[in-house]
Coordinates of C-alpha atoms in Angstrom, one line a residue:
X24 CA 77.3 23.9 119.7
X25 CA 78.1 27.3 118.7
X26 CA 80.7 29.8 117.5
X27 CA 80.0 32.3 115.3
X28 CA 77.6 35.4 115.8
X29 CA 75.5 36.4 113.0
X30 CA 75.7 40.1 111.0
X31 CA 75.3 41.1 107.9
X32 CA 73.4 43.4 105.3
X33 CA 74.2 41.3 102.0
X34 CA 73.8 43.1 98.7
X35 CA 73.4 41.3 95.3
X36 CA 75.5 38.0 94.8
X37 CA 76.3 38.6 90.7
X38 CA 79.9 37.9 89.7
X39 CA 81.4 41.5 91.4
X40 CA 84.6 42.3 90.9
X41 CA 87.2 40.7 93.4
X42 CA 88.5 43.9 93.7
X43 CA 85.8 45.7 95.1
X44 CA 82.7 43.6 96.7
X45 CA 80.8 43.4 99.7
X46 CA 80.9 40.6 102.5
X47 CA 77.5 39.5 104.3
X48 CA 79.0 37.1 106.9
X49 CA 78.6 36.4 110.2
X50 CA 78.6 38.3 113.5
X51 CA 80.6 35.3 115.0
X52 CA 79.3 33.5 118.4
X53 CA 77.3 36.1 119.7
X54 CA 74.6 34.4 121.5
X55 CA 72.5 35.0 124.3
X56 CA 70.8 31.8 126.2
X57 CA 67.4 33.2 127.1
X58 CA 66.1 30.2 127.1
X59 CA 65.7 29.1 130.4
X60 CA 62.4 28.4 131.7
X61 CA 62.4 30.8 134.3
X62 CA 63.7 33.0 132.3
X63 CA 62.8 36.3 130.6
X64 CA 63.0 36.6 126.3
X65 CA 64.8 39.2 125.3
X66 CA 63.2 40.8 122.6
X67 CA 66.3 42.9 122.0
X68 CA 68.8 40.8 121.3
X69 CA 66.2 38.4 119.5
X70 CA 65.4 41.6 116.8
X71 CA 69.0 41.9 116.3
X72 CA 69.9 38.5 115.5
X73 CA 66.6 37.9 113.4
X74 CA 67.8 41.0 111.5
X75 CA 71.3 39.9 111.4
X76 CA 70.2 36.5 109.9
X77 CA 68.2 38.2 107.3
X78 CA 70.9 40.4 105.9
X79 CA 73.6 37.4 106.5
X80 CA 71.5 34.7 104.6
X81 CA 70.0 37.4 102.2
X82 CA 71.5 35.6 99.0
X83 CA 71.9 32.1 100.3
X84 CA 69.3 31.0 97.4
X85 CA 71.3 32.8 94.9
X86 CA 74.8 31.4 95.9
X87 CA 72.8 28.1 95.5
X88 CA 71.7 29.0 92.4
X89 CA 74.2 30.8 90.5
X90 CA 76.9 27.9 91.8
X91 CA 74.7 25.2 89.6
X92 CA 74.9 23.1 92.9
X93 CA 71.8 21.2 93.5
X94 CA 71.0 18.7 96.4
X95 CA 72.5 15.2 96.9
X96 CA 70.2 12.0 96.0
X97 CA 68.3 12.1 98.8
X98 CA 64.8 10.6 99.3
X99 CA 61.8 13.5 100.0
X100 CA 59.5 12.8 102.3
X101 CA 55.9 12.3 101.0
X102 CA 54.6 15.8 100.7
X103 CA 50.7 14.8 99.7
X104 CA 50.0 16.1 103.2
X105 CA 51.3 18.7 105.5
X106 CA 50.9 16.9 108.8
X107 CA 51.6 13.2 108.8
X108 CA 51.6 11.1 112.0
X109 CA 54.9 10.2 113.7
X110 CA 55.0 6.5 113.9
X111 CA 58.8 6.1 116.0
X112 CA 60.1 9.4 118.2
X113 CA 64.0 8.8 118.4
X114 CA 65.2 9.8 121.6
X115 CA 68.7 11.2 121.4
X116 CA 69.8 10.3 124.5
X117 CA 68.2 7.0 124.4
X118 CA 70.5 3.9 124.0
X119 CA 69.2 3.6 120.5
X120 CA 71.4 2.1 117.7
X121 CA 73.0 4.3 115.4
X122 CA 71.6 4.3 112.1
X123 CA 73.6 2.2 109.3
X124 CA 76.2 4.3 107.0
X125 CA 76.3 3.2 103.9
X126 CA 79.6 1.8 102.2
X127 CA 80.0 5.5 100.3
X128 CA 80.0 7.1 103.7
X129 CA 82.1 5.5 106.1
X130 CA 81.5 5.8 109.8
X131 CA 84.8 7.9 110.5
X132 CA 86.2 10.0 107.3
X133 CA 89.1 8.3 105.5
X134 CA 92.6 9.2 107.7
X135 CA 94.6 11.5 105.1
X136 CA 98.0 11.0 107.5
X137 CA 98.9 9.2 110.0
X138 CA 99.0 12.5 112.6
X139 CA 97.7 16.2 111.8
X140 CA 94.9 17.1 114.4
X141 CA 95.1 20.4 116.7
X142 CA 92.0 21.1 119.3
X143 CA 91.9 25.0 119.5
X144 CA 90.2 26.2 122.8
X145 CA 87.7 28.7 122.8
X146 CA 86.9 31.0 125.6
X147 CA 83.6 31.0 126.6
X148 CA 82.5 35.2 127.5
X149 CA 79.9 34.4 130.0
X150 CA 77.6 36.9 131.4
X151 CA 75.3 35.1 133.4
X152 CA 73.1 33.8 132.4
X153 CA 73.9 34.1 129.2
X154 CA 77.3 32.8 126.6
X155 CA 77.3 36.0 124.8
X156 CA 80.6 34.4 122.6
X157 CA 83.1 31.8 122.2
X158 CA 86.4 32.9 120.7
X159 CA 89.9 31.2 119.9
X160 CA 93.5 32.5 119.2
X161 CA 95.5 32.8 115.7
X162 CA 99.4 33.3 115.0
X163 CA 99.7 35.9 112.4
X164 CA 103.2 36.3 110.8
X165 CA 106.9 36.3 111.4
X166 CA 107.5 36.5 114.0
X167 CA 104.0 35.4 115.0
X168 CA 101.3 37.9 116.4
X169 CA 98.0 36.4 118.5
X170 CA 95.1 37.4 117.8
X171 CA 91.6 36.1 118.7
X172 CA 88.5 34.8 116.0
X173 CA 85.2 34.1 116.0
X174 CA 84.8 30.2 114.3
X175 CA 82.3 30.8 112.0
X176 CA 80.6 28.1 109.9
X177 CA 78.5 30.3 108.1
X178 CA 81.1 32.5 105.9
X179 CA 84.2 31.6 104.4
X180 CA 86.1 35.0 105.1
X181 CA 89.4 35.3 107.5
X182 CA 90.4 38.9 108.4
X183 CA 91.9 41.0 111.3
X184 CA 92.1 44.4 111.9
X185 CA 95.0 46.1 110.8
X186 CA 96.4 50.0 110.8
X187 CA 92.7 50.7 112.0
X188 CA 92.2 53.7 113.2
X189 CA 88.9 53.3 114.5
X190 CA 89.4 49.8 116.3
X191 CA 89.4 49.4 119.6
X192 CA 91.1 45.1 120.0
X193 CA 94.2 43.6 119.0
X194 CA 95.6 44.4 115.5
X195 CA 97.9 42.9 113.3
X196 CA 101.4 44.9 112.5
X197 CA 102.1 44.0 109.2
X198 CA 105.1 45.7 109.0
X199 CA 106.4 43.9 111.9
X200 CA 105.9 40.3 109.5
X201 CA 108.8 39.7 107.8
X202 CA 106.8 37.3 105.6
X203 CA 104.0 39.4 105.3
X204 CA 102.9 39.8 101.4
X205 CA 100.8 43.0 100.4
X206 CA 97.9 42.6 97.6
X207 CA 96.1 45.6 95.6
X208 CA 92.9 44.1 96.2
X209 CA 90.0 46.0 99.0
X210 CA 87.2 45.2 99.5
X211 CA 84.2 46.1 102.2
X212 CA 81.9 43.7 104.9
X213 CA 78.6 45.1 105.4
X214 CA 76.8 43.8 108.3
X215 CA 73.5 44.3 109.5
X216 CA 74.5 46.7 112.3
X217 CA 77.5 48.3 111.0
X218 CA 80.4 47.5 108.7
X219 CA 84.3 47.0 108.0
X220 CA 86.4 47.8 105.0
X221 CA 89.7 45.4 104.4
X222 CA 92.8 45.3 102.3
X223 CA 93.7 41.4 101.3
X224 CA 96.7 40.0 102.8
X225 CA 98.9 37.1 102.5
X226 CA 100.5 35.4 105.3
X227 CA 101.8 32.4 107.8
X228 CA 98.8 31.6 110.1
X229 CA 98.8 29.0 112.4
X230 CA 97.3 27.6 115.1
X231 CA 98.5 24.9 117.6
X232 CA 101.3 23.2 115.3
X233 CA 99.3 23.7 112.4
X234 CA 100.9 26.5 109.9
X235 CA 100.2 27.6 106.0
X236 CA 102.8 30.0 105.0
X237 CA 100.6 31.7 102.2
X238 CA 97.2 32.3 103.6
X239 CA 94.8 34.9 102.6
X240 CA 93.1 37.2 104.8
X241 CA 91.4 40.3 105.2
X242 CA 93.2 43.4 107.0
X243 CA 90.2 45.7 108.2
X244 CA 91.2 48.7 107.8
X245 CA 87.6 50.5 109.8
X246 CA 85.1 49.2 112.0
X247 CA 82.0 50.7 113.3
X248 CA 82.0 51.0 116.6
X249 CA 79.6 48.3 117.3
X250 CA 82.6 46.0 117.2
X251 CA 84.2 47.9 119.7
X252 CA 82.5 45.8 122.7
X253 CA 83.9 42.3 121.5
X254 CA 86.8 40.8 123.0
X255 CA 87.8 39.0 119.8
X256 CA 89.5 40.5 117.0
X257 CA 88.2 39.1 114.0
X258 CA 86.3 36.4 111.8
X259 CA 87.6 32.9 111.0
X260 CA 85.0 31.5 108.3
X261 CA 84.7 27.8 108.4
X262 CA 82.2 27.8 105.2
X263 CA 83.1 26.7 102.0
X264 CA 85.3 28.6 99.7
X265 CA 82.8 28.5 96.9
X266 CA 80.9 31.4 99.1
X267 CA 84.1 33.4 99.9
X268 CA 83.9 36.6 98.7
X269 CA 87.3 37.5 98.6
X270 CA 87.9 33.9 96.0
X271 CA 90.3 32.8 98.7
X272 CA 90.6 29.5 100.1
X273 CA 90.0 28.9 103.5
X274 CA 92.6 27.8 105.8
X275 CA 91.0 24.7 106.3
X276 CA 90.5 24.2 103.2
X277 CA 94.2 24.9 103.0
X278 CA 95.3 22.9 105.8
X279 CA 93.6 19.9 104.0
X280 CA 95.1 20.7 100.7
X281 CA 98.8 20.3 102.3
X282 CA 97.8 17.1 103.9
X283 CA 98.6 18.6 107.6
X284 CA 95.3 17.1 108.9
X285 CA 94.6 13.4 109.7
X286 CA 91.0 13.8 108.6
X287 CA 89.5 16.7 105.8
X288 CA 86.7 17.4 109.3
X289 CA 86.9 19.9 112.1
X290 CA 84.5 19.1 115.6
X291 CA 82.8 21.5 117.6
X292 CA 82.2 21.5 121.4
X293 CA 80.3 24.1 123.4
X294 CA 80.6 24.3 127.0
X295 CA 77.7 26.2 129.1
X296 CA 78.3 28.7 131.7
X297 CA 81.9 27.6 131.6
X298 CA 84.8 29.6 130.5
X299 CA 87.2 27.0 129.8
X300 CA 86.2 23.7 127.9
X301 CA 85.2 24.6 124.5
X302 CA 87.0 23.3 121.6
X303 CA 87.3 23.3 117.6
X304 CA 89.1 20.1 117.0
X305 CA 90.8 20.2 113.3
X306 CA 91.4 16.8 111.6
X307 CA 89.5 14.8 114.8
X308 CA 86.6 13.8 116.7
X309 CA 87.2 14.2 120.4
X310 CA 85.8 11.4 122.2
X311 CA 86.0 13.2 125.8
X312 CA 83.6 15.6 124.2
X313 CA 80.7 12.8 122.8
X314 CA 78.9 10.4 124.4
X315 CA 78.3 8.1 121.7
X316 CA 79.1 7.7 117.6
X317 CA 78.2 10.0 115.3
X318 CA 74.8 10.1 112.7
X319 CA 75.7 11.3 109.6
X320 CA 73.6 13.5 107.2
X321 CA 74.8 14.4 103.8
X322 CA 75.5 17.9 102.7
X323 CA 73.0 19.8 99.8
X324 CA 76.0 21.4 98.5
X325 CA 79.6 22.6 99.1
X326 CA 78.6 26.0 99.8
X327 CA 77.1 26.6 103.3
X328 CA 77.3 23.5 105.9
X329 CA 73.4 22.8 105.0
X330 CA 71.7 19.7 105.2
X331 CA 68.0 18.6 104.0
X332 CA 65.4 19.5 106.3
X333 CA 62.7 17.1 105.5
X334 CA 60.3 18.0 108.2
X335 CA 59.9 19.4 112.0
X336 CA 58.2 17.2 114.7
X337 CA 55.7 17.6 117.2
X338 CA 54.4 15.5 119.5
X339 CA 53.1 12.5 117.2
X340 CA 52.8 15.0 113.9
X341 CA 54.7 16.0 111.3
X342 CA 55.0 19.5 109.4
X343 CA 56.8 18.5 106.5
X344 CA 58.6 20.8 104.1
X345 CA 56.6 21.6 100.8
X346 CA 59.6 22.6 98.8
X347 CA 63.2 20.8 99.3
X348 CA 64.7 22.7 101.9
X349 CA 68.5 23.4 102.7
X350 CA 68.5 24.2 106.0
X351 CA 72.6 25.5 107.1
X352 CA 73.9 24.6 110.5
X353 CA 75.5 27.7 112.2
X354 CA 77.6 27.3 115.0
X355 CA 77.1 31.0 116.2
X356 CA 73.3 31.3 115.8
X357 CA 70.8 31.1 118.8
X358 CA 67.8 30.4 117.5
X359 CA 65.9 28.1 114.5
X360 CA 65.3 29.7 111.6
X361 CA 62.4 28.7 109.0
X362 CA 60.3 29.6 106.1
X363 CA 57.0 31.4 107.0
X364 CA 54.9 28.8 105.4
X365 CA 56.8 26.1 107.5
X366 CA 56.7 27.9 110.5
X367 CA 53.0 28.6 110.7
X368 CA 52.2 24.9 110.0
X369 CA 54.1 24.3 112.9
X370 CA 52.6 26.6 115.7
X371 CA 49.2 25.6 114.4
X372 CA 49.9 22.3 115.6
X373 CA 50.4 23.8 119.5
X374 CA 47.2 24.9 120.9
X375 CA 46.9 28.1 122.4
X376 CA 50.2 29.7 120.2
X377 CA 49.7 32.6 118.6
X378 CA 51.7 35.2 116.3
X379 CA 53.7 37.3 118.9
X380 CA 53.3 40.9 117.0
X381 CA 54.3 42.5 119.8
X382 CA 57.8 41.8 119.2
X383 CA 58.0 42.4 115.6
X384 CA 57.0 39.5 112.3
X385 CA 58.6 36.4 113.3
X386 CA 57.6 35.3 116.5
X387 CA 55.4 33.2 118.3
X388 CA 54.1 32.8 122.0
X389 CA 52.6 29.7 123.3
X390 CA 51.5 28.9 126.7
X391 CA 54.4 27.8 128.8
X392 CA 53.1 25.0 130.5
X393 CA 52.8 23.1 127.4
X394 CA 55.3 20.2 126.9
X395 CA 56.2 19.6 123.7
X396 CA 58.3 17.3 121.6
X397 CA 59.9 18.9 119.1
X398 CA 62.8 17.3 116.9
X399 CA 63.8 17.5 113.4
X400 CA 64.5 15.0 110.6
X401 CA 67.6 15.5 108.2
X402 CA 68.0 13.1 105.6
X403 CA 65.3 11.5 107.0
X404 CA 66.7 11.2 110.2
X405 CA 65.2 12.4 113.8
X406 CA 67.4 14.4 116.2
X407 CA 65.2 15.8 119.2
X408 CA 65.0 19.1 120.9
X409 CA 64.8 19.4 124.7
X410 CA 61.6 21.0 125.8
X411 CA 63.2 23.4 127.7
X412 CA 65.2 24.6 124.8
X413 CA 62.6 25.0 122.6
X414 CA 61.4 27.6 125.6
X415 CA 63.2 31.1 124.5
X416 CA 61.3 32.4 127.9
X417 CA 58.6 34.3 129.6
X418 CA 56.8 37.2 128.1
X419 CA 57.5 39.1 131.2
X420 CA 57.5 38.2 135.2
X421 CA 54.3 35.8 136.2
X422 CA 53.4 35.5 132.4
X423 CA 51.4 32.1 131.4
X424 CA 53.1 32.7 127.6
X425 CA 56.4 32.0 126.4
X426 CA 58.2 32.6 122.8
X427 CA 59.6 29.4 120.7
X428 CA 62.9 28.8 119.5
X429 CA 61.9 28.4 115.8
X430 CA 61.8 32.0 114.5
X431 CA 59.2 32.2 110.5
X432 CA 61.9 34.0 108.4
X433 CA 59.1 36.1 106.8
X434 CA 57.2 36.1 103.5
X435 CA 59.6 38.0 101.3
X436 CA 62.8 35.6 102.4
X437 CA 63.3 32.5 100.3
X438 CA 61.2 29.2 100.9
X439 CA 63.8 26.7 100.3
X440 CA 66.3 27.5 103.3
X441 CA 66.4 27.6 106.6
X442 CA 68.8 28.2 109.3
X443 CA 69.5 25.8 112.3
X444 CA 71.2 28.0 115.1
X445 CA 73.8 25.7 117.4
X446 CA 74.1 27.8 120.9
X447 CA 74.9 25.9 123.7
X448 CA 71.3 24.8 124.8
X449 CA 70.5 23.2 121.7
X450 CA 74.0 21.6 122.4
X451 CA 72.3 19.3 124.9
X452 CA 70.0 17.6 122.4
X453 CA 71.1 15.1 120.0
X454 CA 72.9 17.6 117.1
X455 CA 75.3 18.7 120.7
X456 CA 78.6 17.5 119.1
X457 CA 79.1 18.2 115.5
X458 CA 81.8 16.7 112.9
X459 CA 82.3 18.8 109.8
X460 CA 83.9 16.6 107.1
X461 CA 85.0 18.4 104.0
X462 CA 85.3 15.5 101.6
X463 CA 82.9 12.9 102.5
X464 CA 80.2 16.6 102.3
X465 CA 78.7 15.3 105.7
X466 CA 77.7 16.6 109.2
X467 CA 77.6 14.1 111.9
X468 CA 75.8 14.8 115.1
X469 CA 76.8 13.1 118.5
X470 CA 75.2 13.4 121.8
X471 CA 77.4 16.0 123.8
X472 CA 79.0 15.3 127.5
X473 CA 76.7 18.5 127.9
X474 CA 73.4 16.3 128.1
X475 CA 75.3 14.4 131.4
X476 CA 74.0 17.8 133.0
X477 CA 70.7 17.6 131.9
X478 CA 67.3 16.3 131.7
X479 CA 66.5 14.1 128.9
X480 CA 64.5 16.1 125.8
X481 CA 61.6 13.7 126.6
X482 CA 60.2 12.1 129.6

């Protein structure tokens, strides 16, 4: 799944003034899928995101650190060696049995009231072949204005533009609020490819019979261009507050606090190719969207949405993880980020890869007709990758090589993250479907309708 697009040129995560800082989140749900076996990469859009993702998790080890938040109890894997035999492979759209929950983690999250759950629809832009973003509407103010965000699990920020000059979508008219509440505090988002600059705002936002009369949000007062292009308006982080940089609490971190929702979890679906049929659903699971019950994996801290990434499989091997590794699920990034020293483990287990300088540090080529297993284990759990979407495609026309999905973050960028990027054609392997719940600090991953359309990940 997917919904955000990554951006960002982060700057120095110290304790900054709330009145004047700057924002590194994400370039909401733009995605290509270049992925497809008979497609071409596109080294273009592949250089932007890698760059994006750089400047967007720039401080993530910082945020970790400065926060004093350190990883649940969780068991490491064995790291006396790199590359350990894989004694089971877990199909994910196998009819194996889910994996026991223990009595602190339920199977569903507890119900906070009996109702409270909206499903928010998302438009899918498609330019085919590619789902270049997934958007969905807000209600801003008395009475309400719609405007369209990008849902964006990576940040915790909410703005709009407003009285921009230099904007080009939808705006909010906060003078035409009658509940509209104006703050003294600014503050600037720097992205990787251009930036905004935002007065904070307070008021009623809602969504689908779900209100909070006192939210707080950014009003962007100028864009660069670069946003011009976008159909949506602005940014709705999903993240946890702890990374906001405006100190704000997020709507849904709102909505739970008022007990509107049924459960403290939101659900994501990602269609392909299809413009209708995406969905956030706040305070449920949708059932029409999974195929089976979800596998839970505990958070490493209430920051980013990051789990433990114990190790990557290939085939029958393992590269494990040297270092305990937070690895943050992003619904609006396309491909699978990684430490250099993981990543190089990795392609040394395919035979014939190679470092694809041609493009830039980063990425690798391997010969296409290779199939390949790939899946990774959180919390010591195996979700698998379909080989097809592990291809990012062909060098060029007729070419015998093709580029991976799982992108070395570089030698300067910390070792202990990583960054797993949900489009929509790793929403056909087993993390397709994914539950976001707030208070039990959990992801759970369910096999999406999506994989009814394709192949199985494994022969």
């Amino acid at each position: 799944m997917v919904l955000l697009f990554v951006l960002l040129l982060a700057l120095e995560v110290s304790a900054v003034p709330l009145s004047s800082f700057r924002v590194p989140i994400g370039n909401n749900l733009r995605r290509r899928r270049t992925n497809s076996s008979h497609g071409i990469f596109d080294p273009e859009y592949a250089e932007r995101e890698l760059h994006h993702i750089l400047s967007k998790y720039r401080n993530a080890h910082k945020i970790l650190e400065n926060q004093g938040l350190v990883p649940h109890n969780i068991s490491a894997p064995n790291l006396s060696s790199p590359v350990v035999p894989v004694h089971k492979s877990v199909n994910a759209l196998s009819d194996v049995e889910t994996p026991s929950i223990s009595a602190e983690a339920p199977l569903n999250p507890p119900v906070l009231i009996a109702s409270g759950t909206a499903k928010m629809p998302l438009t899918d832009v498609v330019w085919p072949p590619l789902d270049v973003m997934y958007y969905g509407s807000l209600q801003f103010g008395t009475p309400p204005q719609e405007l369209t965000v990008d849902i964006d699990t990576g940040s915790a920020d909410l703005w709009v533009p407003s009285d921009c000059a230099s904007c080009a979508n939808k705006q909010f008219d906060k003078r035409a609020s009658v509940t509209f509440n104006e703050t003294t505090t600014t503050f600037a988002i720097t992205y990787g490819s251009g930036q905004v600059a935002a007065d904070l705002g307070r008021d009623v936002v809602a969504f689908q019979g779900l209100s909070v009369k006192n939210q707080s949000f950014g009003l962007v007062t100028a864009e660069s261009d670069n946003f011009n292009n976008l159909p949506n308006s602005g940014i709705l982080g999903m993240a946890f507050s702890s990374i906001a940089f405006s100190g704000q609490k997020t709507l849904f971190e709102n909505l739970i606090e008022e007990k509107q929702l049924a459960a403290s979890m939101f659900s994501v679906h990602l269609t392909r190719g299809e413009e209708s049929g995406s969905e956030v659903c706040f305070g449920c699971m949708d059932k029409d969207k999974a195929t089976g019950d979800p596998r839970w994996v505990p958070l490493t801290s209430k920051t980013y949405w990051g789990v433990f990434l114990d190790a990557i499989a290939l085939n029958t091997s393992l590269t494990v993880a040297r270092n305990p590794l937070t690895a943050a699920i992003d619904t609006g990034t396309t491909y699978i980020y990684v430490p250099e020293d993981l990543a190089v483990r990795f392609y040394s287990q395919i035979p014939g890869s190679r470092i694809a300088n041609e493009y830039g540090s980063g990425y690798y080529a391997y010969p296409c007709n290779e199939f390949l297993r790939v899946s990774f284990l959180f919390g010591n759990q195996e979700f698998a990758m379909r080989n097809s979407d592990f291809n990012s495609g062909q060098l060029s026309a007729g070419s015998t090589e093709c580029i991976g999905g799982i992108v070395s973050l570089g030698q300067t960028f910390s070792a202990d993250f990583a960054i797993i990027g949900e489009k929509p054609h790793n929403s056909s392997c087993t993390f397709g479907y994914s539950t976001f719940d707030y208070d039990g600090g959990r992801i759970g991953f369910s096999p999406s309708i999506n994989n009814r359309k394709e192949p199985p990940p494994h022969p």
